[in-house]
PDB file of C-alpha atoms in Angstrom:
ATOM      1  CA  MET O   1      64.333  55.484 -81.177  1.00 47.00           C
ATOM      2  CA  SER O   2      65.348  59.012 -80.502  1.00 44.00           C
ATOM      3  CA  VAL O   3      63.195  61.105 -78.154  1.00 43.00           C
ATOM      4  CA  ARG O   4      63.175  63.923 -80.671  1.00 42.00           C
ATOM      5  CA  GLN O   5      60.924  62.141 -83.139  1.00 45.00           C
ATOM      6  CA  LYS O   6      59.783  63.918 -86.224  1.00 43.00           C
ATOM      7  CA  THR O   7      56.063  64.268 -86.753  1.00 43.00           C
ATOM      8  CA  THR O   8      54.481  63.121 -89.960  1.00 44.00           C
ATOM      9  CA  GLY O   9      54.430  65.757 -92.644  1.00 46.00           C
ATOM     10  CA  SER O  10      56.407  68.254 -90.604  1.00 45.00           C
ATOM     11  CA  ASN O  11      60.018  69.167 -89.980  1.00 48.00           C
ATOM     12  CA  ARG O  12      59.217  70.070 -86.331  1.00 46.00           C
ATOM     13  CA  THR O  13      60.129  67.565 -83.618  1.00 45.00           C
ATOM     14  CA  GLN O  14      57.737  66.575 -80.828  1.00 48.00           C
ATOM     15  CA  ASP O  15      59.405  68.648 -78.134  1.00 48.00           C
ATOM     16  CA  ASP O  16      59.872  71.743 -80.255  1.00 49.00           C
ATOM     17  CA  PRO O  17      57.755  74.752 -79.112  1.00 45.00           C
ATOM     18  CA  PRO O  18      54.757  75.522 -81.325  1.00 48.00           C
ATOM     19  CA  ALA O  19      55.475  77.979 -84.074  1.00 48.00           C
ATOM     20  CA  ARG O  20      54.201  81.543 -83.513  1.00 42.00           C
ATOM     21  CA  PRO O  21      51.680  82.826 -86.052  1.00 47.00           C
ATOM     22  CA  ALA O  22      52.961  85.589 -88.292  1.00 44.00           C
ATOM     23  CA  ARG O  23      51.931  89.103 -87.193  1.00 41.00           C
ATOM     24  CA  ARG O  24      49.539  90.869 -89.418  1.00 46.00           C
ATOM     25  CA  GLY O  25      48.697  94.511 -89.748  1.00 41.00           C
ATOM     26  CA  ARG O  26      50.613  97.652 -90.519  1.00 40.00           C
ATOM     27  CA  THR O  27      54.216  98.032 -89.530  1.00 39.00           C
ATOM     28  CA  GLN O  28      55.421 100.802 -87.270  1.00 40.00           C
ATOM     29  CA  ALA O  29      55.923 103.929 -89.323  1.00 41.00           C
ATOM     30  CA  PRO O  30      59.257 105.643 -88.934  1.00 45.00           C
ATOM     31  CA  ALA O  31      59.210 108.760 -86.780  1.00 46.00           C
ATOM     32  CA  THR O  32      58.940 111.991 -88.745  1.00 51.00           C
ATOM     33  CA  ALA O  33      58.417 115.663 -87.905  1.00 53.00           C
ATOM     34  CA  ASP O  34      54.652 115.103 -88.111  1.00 55.00           C
ATOM     35  CA  THR O  35      54.581 112.003 -85.893  1.00 58.00           C
ATOM     36  CA  VAL O  36      56.590 113.459 -83.037  1.00 58.00           C
ATOM     37  CA  PRO O  37      54.675 115.745 -80.614  1.00 61.00           C
ATOM     38  CA  ASN O  38      55.772 119.338 -81.121  1.00 74.00           C
ATOM     39  CA  PRO O  39      54.113 122.333 -79.380  1.00 80.00           C
ATOM     40  CA  GLU O  40      54.848 124.706 -82.264  1.00 85.00           C
ATOM     41  CA  ARG O  41      53.508 122.297 -84.862  1.00 85.00           C
ATOM     42  CA  ARG O  42      50.402 121.671 -82.782  1.00 85.00           C
ATOM     43  CA  GLN O  43      49.769 125.406 -82.428  1.00 89.00           C
ATOM     44  CA  GLU O  44      50.002 125.726 -86.216  1.00 90.00           C
ATOM     45  CA  ILE O  45      47.412 122.940 -86.592  1.00 89.00           C
ATOM     46  CA  LEU O  46      45.091 124.666 -84.121  1.00 90.00           C
ATOM     47  CA  GLU O  47      45.286 127.938 -86.035  1.00 90.00           C
ATOM     48  CA  ILE O  48      44.586 126.224 -89.354  1.00 91.00           C
ATOM     49  CA  ALA O  49      41.651 124.288 -87.911  1.00 90.00           C
ATOM     50  CA  ALA O  50      40.209 127.404 -86.273  1.00 89.00           C
ATOM     51  CA  LYS O  51      40.148 129.248 -89.600  1.00 89.00           C
ATOM     52  CA  LEU O  52      38.514 126.300 -91.356  1.00 90.00           C
ATOM     53  CA  PHE O  53      35.873 125.908 -88.646  1.00 89.00           C
ATOM     54  CA  ALA O  54      35.178 129.638 -88.792  1.00 85.00           C
ATOM     55  CA  GLU O  55      34.973 129.699 -92.589  1.00 86.00           C
ATOM     56  CA  TYR O  56      33.096 126.474 -93.352  1.00 88.00           C
ATOM     57  CA  GLY O  57      31.515 125.466 -90.044  1.00 87.00           C
ATOM     58  CA  TYR O  58      31.956 122.385 -87.902  1.00 88.00           C
ATOM     59  CA  LYS O  59      30.147 119.867 -90.116  1.00 88.00           C
ATOM     60  CA  ALA O  60      31.763 120.904 -93.391  1.00 89.00           C
ATOM     61  CA  THR O  61      35.296 120.813 -91.999  1.00 90.00           C
ATOM     62  CA  SER O  62      36.990 117.411 -92.131  1.00 90.00           C
ATOM     63  CA  ILE O  63      40.113 116.052 -90.508  1.00 90.00           C
ATOM     64  CA  ARG O  64      41.490 115.328 -93.990  1.00 90.00           C
ATOM     65  CA  GLU O  65      41.094 118.962 -95.028  1.00 92.00           C
ATOM     66  CA  ILE O  66      42.786 120.197 -91.854  1.00 91.00           C
ATOM     67  CA  ALA O  67      45.665 117.810 -92.503  1.00 90.00           C
ATOM     68  CA  GLU O  68      45.966 118.906 -96.136  1.00 91.00           C
ATOM     69  CA  ARG O  69      46.085 122.579 -95.141  1.00 91.00           C
ATOM     70  CA  ALA O  70      48.794 121.683 -92.631  1.00 89.00           C
ATOM     71  CA  GLY O  71      50.741 119.795 -95.332  1.00 89.00           C
ATOM     72  CA  MET O  72      50.557 116.386 -93.677  1.00 86.00           C
ATOM     73  CA  MET O  73      48.851 113.007 -93.988  1.00 80.00           C
ATOM     74  CA  GLY O  74      45.458 112.574 -92.341  1.00 71.00           C
ATOM     75  CA  GLY O  75      46.721 109.793 -90.085  1.00 79.00           C
ATOM     76  CA  SER O  76      49.643 111.905 -88.894  1.00 80.00           C
ATOM     77  CA  LEU O  77      47.231 114.523 -87.568  1.00 84.00           C
ATOM     78  CA  TYR O  78      46.188 112.145 -84.786  1.00 82.00           C
ATOM     79  CA  TYR O  79      49.675 112.328 -83.317  1.00 80.00           C
ATOM     80  CA  HIS O  80      48.765 115.915 -82.373  1.00 84.00           C
ATOM     81  CA  ILE O  81      45.010 115.716 -81.645  1.00 85.00           C
ATOM     82  CA  ARG O  82      42.616 113.136 -80.200  1.00 85.00           C
ATOM     83  CA  SER O  83      39.592 113.769 -82.423  1.00 88.00           C
ATOM     84  CA  LYS O  84      37.749 116.407 -84.417  1.00 89.00           C
ATOM     85  CA  GLU O  85      35.404 116.917 -81.471  1.00 91.00           C
ATOM     86  CA  ALA O  86      38.244 117.449 -78.997  1.00 90.00           C
ATOM     87  CA  LEU O  87      39.965 119.781 -81.455  1.00 90.00           C
ATOM     88  CA  PHE O  88      36.872 121.973 -81.824  1.00 90.00           C
ATOM     89  CA  ILE O  89      36.301 122.129 -78.054  1.00 91.00           C
ATOM     90  CA  GLU O  90      39.891 123.248 -77.491  1.00 91.00           C
ATOM     91  CA  ILE O  91      39.645 125.957 -80.166  1.00 90.00           C
ATOM     92  CA  HIS O  92      36.285 127.146 -78.794  1.00 90.00           C
ATOM     93  CA  ASP O  93      37.652 127.315 -75.239  1.00 91.00           C
ATOM     94  CA  ARG O  94      40.761 129.195 -76.323  1.00 90.00           C
ATOM     95  CA  ALA O  95      38.648 131.767 -78.188  1.00 89.00           C
ATOM     96  CA  LEU O  96      36.485 132.405 -75.114  1.00 91.00           C
ATOM     97  CA  ASP O  97      39.510 132.573 -72.813  1.00 93.00           C
ATOM     98  CA  ALA O  98      41.066 135.212 -75.074  1.00 91.00           C
ATOM     99  CA  ALA O  99      37.786 137.173 -75.127  1.00 92.00           C
ATOM    100  CA  ALA O 100      37.538 136.984 -71.332  1.00 95.00           C
ATOM    101  CA  ARG O 101      41.059 138.365 -70.938  1.00 95.00           C
ATOM    102  CA  ARG O 102      40.253 141.284 -73.235  1.00 94.00           C
ATOM    103  CA  VAL O 103      37.009 142.161 -71.449  1.00 96.00           C
ATOM    104  CA  ARG O 104      38.641 142.008 -68.009  1.00 97.00           C
ATOM    105  CA  ALA O 105      41.533 144.162 -69.211  1.00 97.00           C
ATOM    106  CA  ALA O 106      39.078 146.744 -70.597  1.00 96.00           C
ATOM    107  CA  MET O 107      37.313 146.963 -67.221  1.00 97.00           C
ATOM    108  CA  ALA O 108      40.490 146.992 -65.123  1.00 96.00           C
ATOM    109  CA  SER O 109      40.774 150.784 -64.880  1.00 96.00           C
ATOM    110  CA  HIS O 110      37.131 151.256 -63.834  1.00 96.00           C
ATOM    111  CA  THR O 111      35.536 150.772 -60.441  1.00 95.00           C
ATOM    112  CA  ALA O 112      32.044 152.249 -60.870  1.00 96.00           C
ATOM    113  CA  PRO O 113      29.525 149.548 -61.929  1.00 95.00           C
ATOM    114  CA  TRP O 114      28.100 151.478 -64.884  1.00 95.00           C
ATOM    115  CA  ALA O 115      31.557 152.377 -66.163  1.00 95.00           C
ATOM    116  CA  ARG O 116      32.586 148.714 -65.962  1.00 96.00           C
ATOM    117  CA  LEU O 117      29.493 147.723 -67.915  1.00 95.00           C
ATOM    118  CA  GLU O 118      30.200 150.302 -70.630  1.00 94.00           C
ATOM    119  CA  ALA O 119      33.815 149.125 -70.943  1.00 95.00           C
ATOM    120  CA  ALA O 120      32.714 145.488 -71.165  1.00 96.00           C
ATOM    121  CA  CYS O 121      30.077 146.258 -73.808  1.00 94.00           C
ATOM    122  CA  SER O 122      32.505 148.297 -75.875  1.00 94.00           C
ATOM    123  CA  GLU O 123      35.136 145.545 -75.831  1.00 94.00           C
ATOM    124  CA  MET O 124      32.581 142.856 -76.672  1.00 92.00           C
ATOM    125  CA  LEU O 125      31.503 144.837 -79.722  1.00 91.00           C
ATOM    126  CA  GLU O 126      35.122 145.149 -80.828  1.00 90.00           C
ATOM    127  CA  ILE O 127      35.607 141.390 -80.455  1.00 88.00           C
ATOM    128  CA  GLN O 128      32.402 140.413 -82.225  1.00 86.00           C
ATOM    129  CA  LEU O 129      32.700 142.905 -85.081  1.00 86.00           C
ATOM    130  CA  ASN O 130      36.385 142.443 -85.835  1.00 81.00           C
ATOM    131  CA  ALA O 131      36.694 140.694 -89.196  1.00 71.00           C
ATOM    132  CA  GLU O 132      39.881 138.962 -88.036  1.00 73.00           C
ATOM    133  CA  SER O 133      38.322 137.663 -84.830  1.00 73.00           C
ATOM    134  CA  LEU O 134      37.450 133.956 -84.697  1.00 72.00           C
ATOM    135  CA  THR O 135      35.365 134.199 -81.532  1.00 74.00           C
ATOM    136  CA  LEU O 136      32.021 134.926 -83.182  1.00 70.00           C
ATOM    137  CA  PRO O 137      32.185 132.372 -86.031  1.00 72.00           C
ATOM    138  CA  ILE O 138      33.422 129.671 -83.660  1.00 78.00           C
ATOM    139  CA  MET O 139      30.572 130.412 -81.228  1.00 75.00           C
ATOM    140  CA  ASN O 140      28.056 130.350 -84.088  1.00 74.00           C
ATOM    141  CA  ASN O 141      28.859 126.668 -84.698  1.00 77.00           C
ATOM    142  CA  PHE O 142      27.048 125.707 -81.502  1.00 78.00           C
ATOM    143  CA  ARG O 143      23.936 124.266 -83.176  1.00 78.00           C
ATOM    144  CA  SER O 144      25.870 122.103 -85.619  1.00 80.00           C
ATOM    145  CA  VAL O 145      28.072 120.202 -83.167  1.00 85.00           C
ATOM    146  CA  PRO O 146      27.160 116.810 -81.634  1.00 85.00           C
ATOM    147  CA  GLU O 147      25.285 116.771 -78.338  1.00 87.00           C
ATOM    148  CA  GLU O 148      28.277 115.524 -76.346  1.00 85.00           C
ATOM    149  CA  VAL O 149      30.309 118.450 -77.667  1.00 88.00           C
ATOM    150  CA  LYS O 150      27.556 120.941 -76.777  1.00 88.00           C
ATOM    151  CA  ALA O 151      27.791 119.964 -73.117  1.00 88.00           C
ATOM    152  CA  ALA O 152      31.467 120.958 -73.024  1.00 88.00           C
ATOM    153  CA  LEU O 153      30.783 124.219 -74.878  1.00 90.00           C
ATOM    154  CA  VAL O 154      27.958 125.203 -72.519  1.00 91.00           C
ATOM    155  CA  LYS O 155      30.223 124.648 -69.525  1.00 91.00           C
ATOM    156  CA  LYS O 156      32.812 127.029 -70.958  1.00 91.00           C
ATOM    157  CA  ARG O 157      30.212 129.630 -71.935  1.00 91.00           C
ATOM    158  CA  ASP O 158      28.761 129.596 -68.444  1.00 93.00           C
ATOM    159  CA  GLU O 159      32.271 130.263 -67.156  1.00 93.00           C
ATOM    160  CA  PHE O 160      32.662 133.213 -69.525  1.00 93.00           C
ATOM    161  CA  GLU O 161      29.280 134.662 -68.566  1.00 94.00           C
ATOM    162  CA  THR O 162      30.353 134.941 -64.919  1.00 95.00           C
ATOM    163  CA  ILE O 163      32.097 138.151 -66.008  1.00 96.00           C
ATOM    164  CA  PHE O 164      28.762 139.729 -66.924  1.00 96.00           C
ATOM    165  CA  ARG O 165      26.985 138.082 -64.022  1.00 96.00           C
ATOM    166  CA  ASP O 166      29.343 139.859 -61.632  1.00 96.00           C
ATOM    167  CA  ILE O 167      28.907 143.170 -63.475  1.00 96.00           C
ATOM    168  CA  VAL O 168      25.100 142.967 -63.454  1.00 96.00           C
ATOM    169  CA  ASP O 169      24.989 141.892 -59.802  1.00 96.00           C
ATOM    170  CA  ALA O 170      26.860 145.088 -58.879  1.00 96.00           C
ATOM    171  CA  LEU O 171      24.516 147.411 -60.798  1.00 95.00           C
ATOM    172  CA  PRO O 172      22.055 149.563 -58.802  1.00 94.00           C
ATOM    173  CA  LEU O 173      18.987 148.137 -60.551  1.00 93.00           C
ATOM    174  CA  PRO O 174      15.422 148.439 -59.256  1.00 92.00           C
ATOM    175  CA  PRO O 175      14.560 145.549 -56.916  1.00 91.00           C
ATOM    176  CA  GLU O 176      11.720 144.347 -59.140  1.00 92.00           C
ATOM    177  CA  MET O 177      14.062 143.865 -62.128  1.00 93.00           C
ATOM    178  CA  ASP O 178      15.208 140.274 -62.721  1.00 96.00           C
ATOM    179  CA  ARG O 179      18.979 140.348 -63.109  1.00 96.00           C
ATOM    180  CA  GLN O 180      19.164 137.039 -64.932  1.00 95.00           C
ATOM    181  CA  ILE O 181      16.793 138.195 -67.666  1.00 96.00           C
ATOM    182  CA  TYR O 182      18.658 141.516 -67.764  1.00 96.00           C
ATOM    183  CA  ARG O 183      21.958 139.672 -68.342  1.00 96.00           C
ATOM    184  CA  ILE O 184      20.496 137.329 -70.969  1.00 95.00           C
ATOM    185  CA  LEU O 185      19.069 140.215 -72.990  1.00 95.00           C
ATOM    186  CA  LEU O 186      22.326 142.154 -72.786  1.00 96.00           C
ATOM    187  CA  LEU O 187      24.481 139.219 -73.895  1.00 93.00           C
ATOM    188  CA  ARG O 188      22.068 138.290 -76.672  1.00 92.00           C
ATOM    189  CA  LEU O 189      22.321 141.840 -77.996  1.00 93.00           C
ATOM    190  CA  LEU O 190      26.120 141.799 -77.881  1.00 92.00           C
ATOM    191  CA  ASN O 191      26.558 138.272 -79.247  1.00 87.00           C
ATOM    192  CA  THR O 192      24.397 138.995 -82.311  1.00 87.00           C
ATOM    193  CA  ALA O 193      25.995 142.352 -83.102  1.00 87.00           C
ATOM    194  CA  ASP O 194      27.125 141.130 -86.513  1.00 82.00           C
ATOM    195  CA  THR O 195      23.463 140.740 -87.594  1.00 85.00           C
ATOM    196  CA  TRP O 196      22.392 144.317 -86.850  1.00 89.00           C
ATOM    197  CA  TYR O 197      25.511 146.524 -86.847  1.00 86.00           C
ATOM    198  CA  HIS O 198      26.388 148.592 -89.915  1.00 84.00           C
ATOM    199  CA  GLU O 199      29.452 150.797 -90.251  1.00 82.00           C
ATOM    200  CA  GLY O 200      28.952 154.491 -90.767  1.00 82.00           C
ATOM    201  CA  ARG O 201      26.166 156.065 -88.730  1.00 83.00           C
ATOM    202  CA  MET O 202      27.649 155.500 -85.274  1.00 88.00           C
ATOM    203  CA  SER O 203      30.982 154.259 -84.020  1.00 87.00           C
ATOM    204  CA  ARG O 204      31.217 151.135 -81.884  1.00 86.00           C
ATOM    205  CA  ALA O 205      32.043 153.228 -78.841  1.00 87.00           C
ATOM    206  CA  GLU O 206      28.950 155.371 -79.426  1.00 90.00           C
ATOM    207  CA  ILE O 207      26.794 152.271 -79.783  1.00 91.00           C
ATOM    208  CA  ALA O 208      28.221 150.946 -76.507  1.00 90.00           C
ATOM    209  CA  MET O 209      27.133 154.190 -74.839  1.00 90.00           C
ATOM    210  CA  GLN O 210      23.667 153.845 -76.368  1.00 91.00           C
ATOM    211  CA  ILE O 211      23.401 150.292 -75.031  1.00 92.00           C
ATOM    212  CA  LEU O 212      24.431 151.547 -71.621  1.00 91.00           C
ATOM    213  CA  ALA O 213      21.843 154.356 -71.699  1.00 92.00           C
ATOM    214  CA  ILE O 214      19.082 151.931 -72.704  1.00 92.00           C
ATOM    215  CA  PHE O 215      19.985 149.342 -70.085  1.00 93.00           C
ATOM    216  CA  ARG O 216      20.265 151.957 -67.354  1.00 89.00           C
ATOM    217  CA  HIS O 217      16.528 152.637 -67.668  1.00 72.00           C
ATOM    218  CA  ASP O 218      16.912 156.230 -66.591  1.00 63.00           C
ATOM    219  CA  ALA O 219      17.144 159.689 -68.137  1.00 48.00           C
ATOM    220  CA  PRO O 220      20.805 160.776 -68.054  1.00 47.00           C
ATOM    221  CA  THR O 221      21.464 164.433 -67.339  1.00 45.00           C
ATOM    222  CA  THR O 222      24.286 164.596 -69.854  1.00 46.00           C
ATOM    223  CA  GLN O 223      24.889 163.112 -73.259  1.00 46.00           C
ATOM    224  CA  ARG O 224      28.433 162.339 -74.291  1.00 44.00           C
ATOM    225  CA  THR O 225      29.303 162.733 -77.941  1.00 41.00           C
ATOM    226  CA  LYS O 226      32.800 162.106 -79.316  1.00 44.00           C
ATOM    227  CA  GLY O 227      34.546 162.949 -76.082  1.00 43.00           C
ATOM    228  CA  THR O 228      32.529 166.083 -75.350  1.00 40.00           C
ATOM    229  CA  THR O 229      29.788 166.584 -72.780  1.00 40.00           C
ATOM    230  CA  LYS O 230      26.560 168.279 -73.768  1.00 43.00           C
ATOM    231  CA  SER O 231      23.523 168.978 -71.673  1.00 39.00           C
ATOM    232  CA  SER O 232      20.568 166.786 -72.636  1.00 40.00           C
ATOM    233  CA  THR O 233      18.036 168.685 -70.560  1.00 41.00           C
ATOM    234  CA  LYS O 234      16.694 172.120 -71.450  1.00 44.00           C
ATOM    235  CA  ALA O 235      16.814 174.829 -68.813  1.00 45.00           C
ATOM    236  CA  ALA O 236      13.385 175.871 -67.576  1.00 43.00           C
ATOM    237  CA  PRO O 237      12.370 179.382 -68.788  1.00 47.00           C
ATOM    238  CA  LYS O 238      12.647 182.095 -66.196  1.00 50.00           C
ATOM    239  CA  GLU O 239       9.361 183.338 -64.836  1.00 50.00           C
ATOM    240  CA  THR O 240       8.577 186.936 -65.747  1.00 50.00           C
ATOM    241  CA  PRO O 241       6.313 189.214 -63.651  1.00 50.00           C
ATOM    242  CA  ALA O 242       3.584 188.779 -66.268  1.00 50.00           C
ATOM    243  CA  ARG O 243       3.766 184.987 -65.972  1.00 45.00           C
ATOM    244  CA  LYS O 244       3.629 185.207 -62.208  1.00 45.00           C
ATOM    245  CA  ARG O 245       0.491 187.398 -62.396  1.00 45.00           C
ATOM    246  CA  ARG O 246      -1.195 184.932 -64.765  1.00 44.00           C
ATOM    247  CA  ALA O 247      -0.297 182.028 -62.480  1.00 43.00           C
ATOM    248  CA  ALA O 248      -1.724 183.909 -59.447  1.00 43.00           C
ATOM    249  CA  ALA O 249      -4.911 184.682 -61.334  1.00 41.00           C
TER     250      ALA O 249
END
């Protein structure tokens, strides 16, 4: 009898290796422009997602909608991003980095603490009130994101606030004034500018000067208006001989 006996009901011999089970699942998709990492394509996706997040908010923006706006399949989007959460964090961080660069550039030509504060306030107002800016709407999504995402956002915001922490620390404030509360109030005012600012009565630069005057907590000797300098204090009337006699009496 041959060693290679056939088993009952099978065409496989005894010493044949066991048959491998057929693989199940999806087959490898052929590489396309949307499944190959591409920095330019990824930047386009980031810009599209940023506009959707700003317009509809974090919760109402889906991966499918981002993919549709980018003209690609939803599954292909994951060749360029890890998750919706990671995508939002990256967009948020980029917006704050851009804002930080603008504020630092605005302060670069100033050395006096109060002048640096005025420049920073003015630039923050421009950023927050610019209709094309994505910084404010992206930051306003903070309450709607998952808790694990909030932790990453807070870390980045703390990093951004070091700019104003350094400015406030350099200000000649009274010793009894708490600088942390001072900074919180200032940033809250600037970050909510879209809720109280209205075009027309004062320019953004003039409002920045008003903020500076209020947060200085002193009575300035001059008031600047549209590039001119006007005295804000009235000269004391000269004493006449009659006034002197009345004072002596």
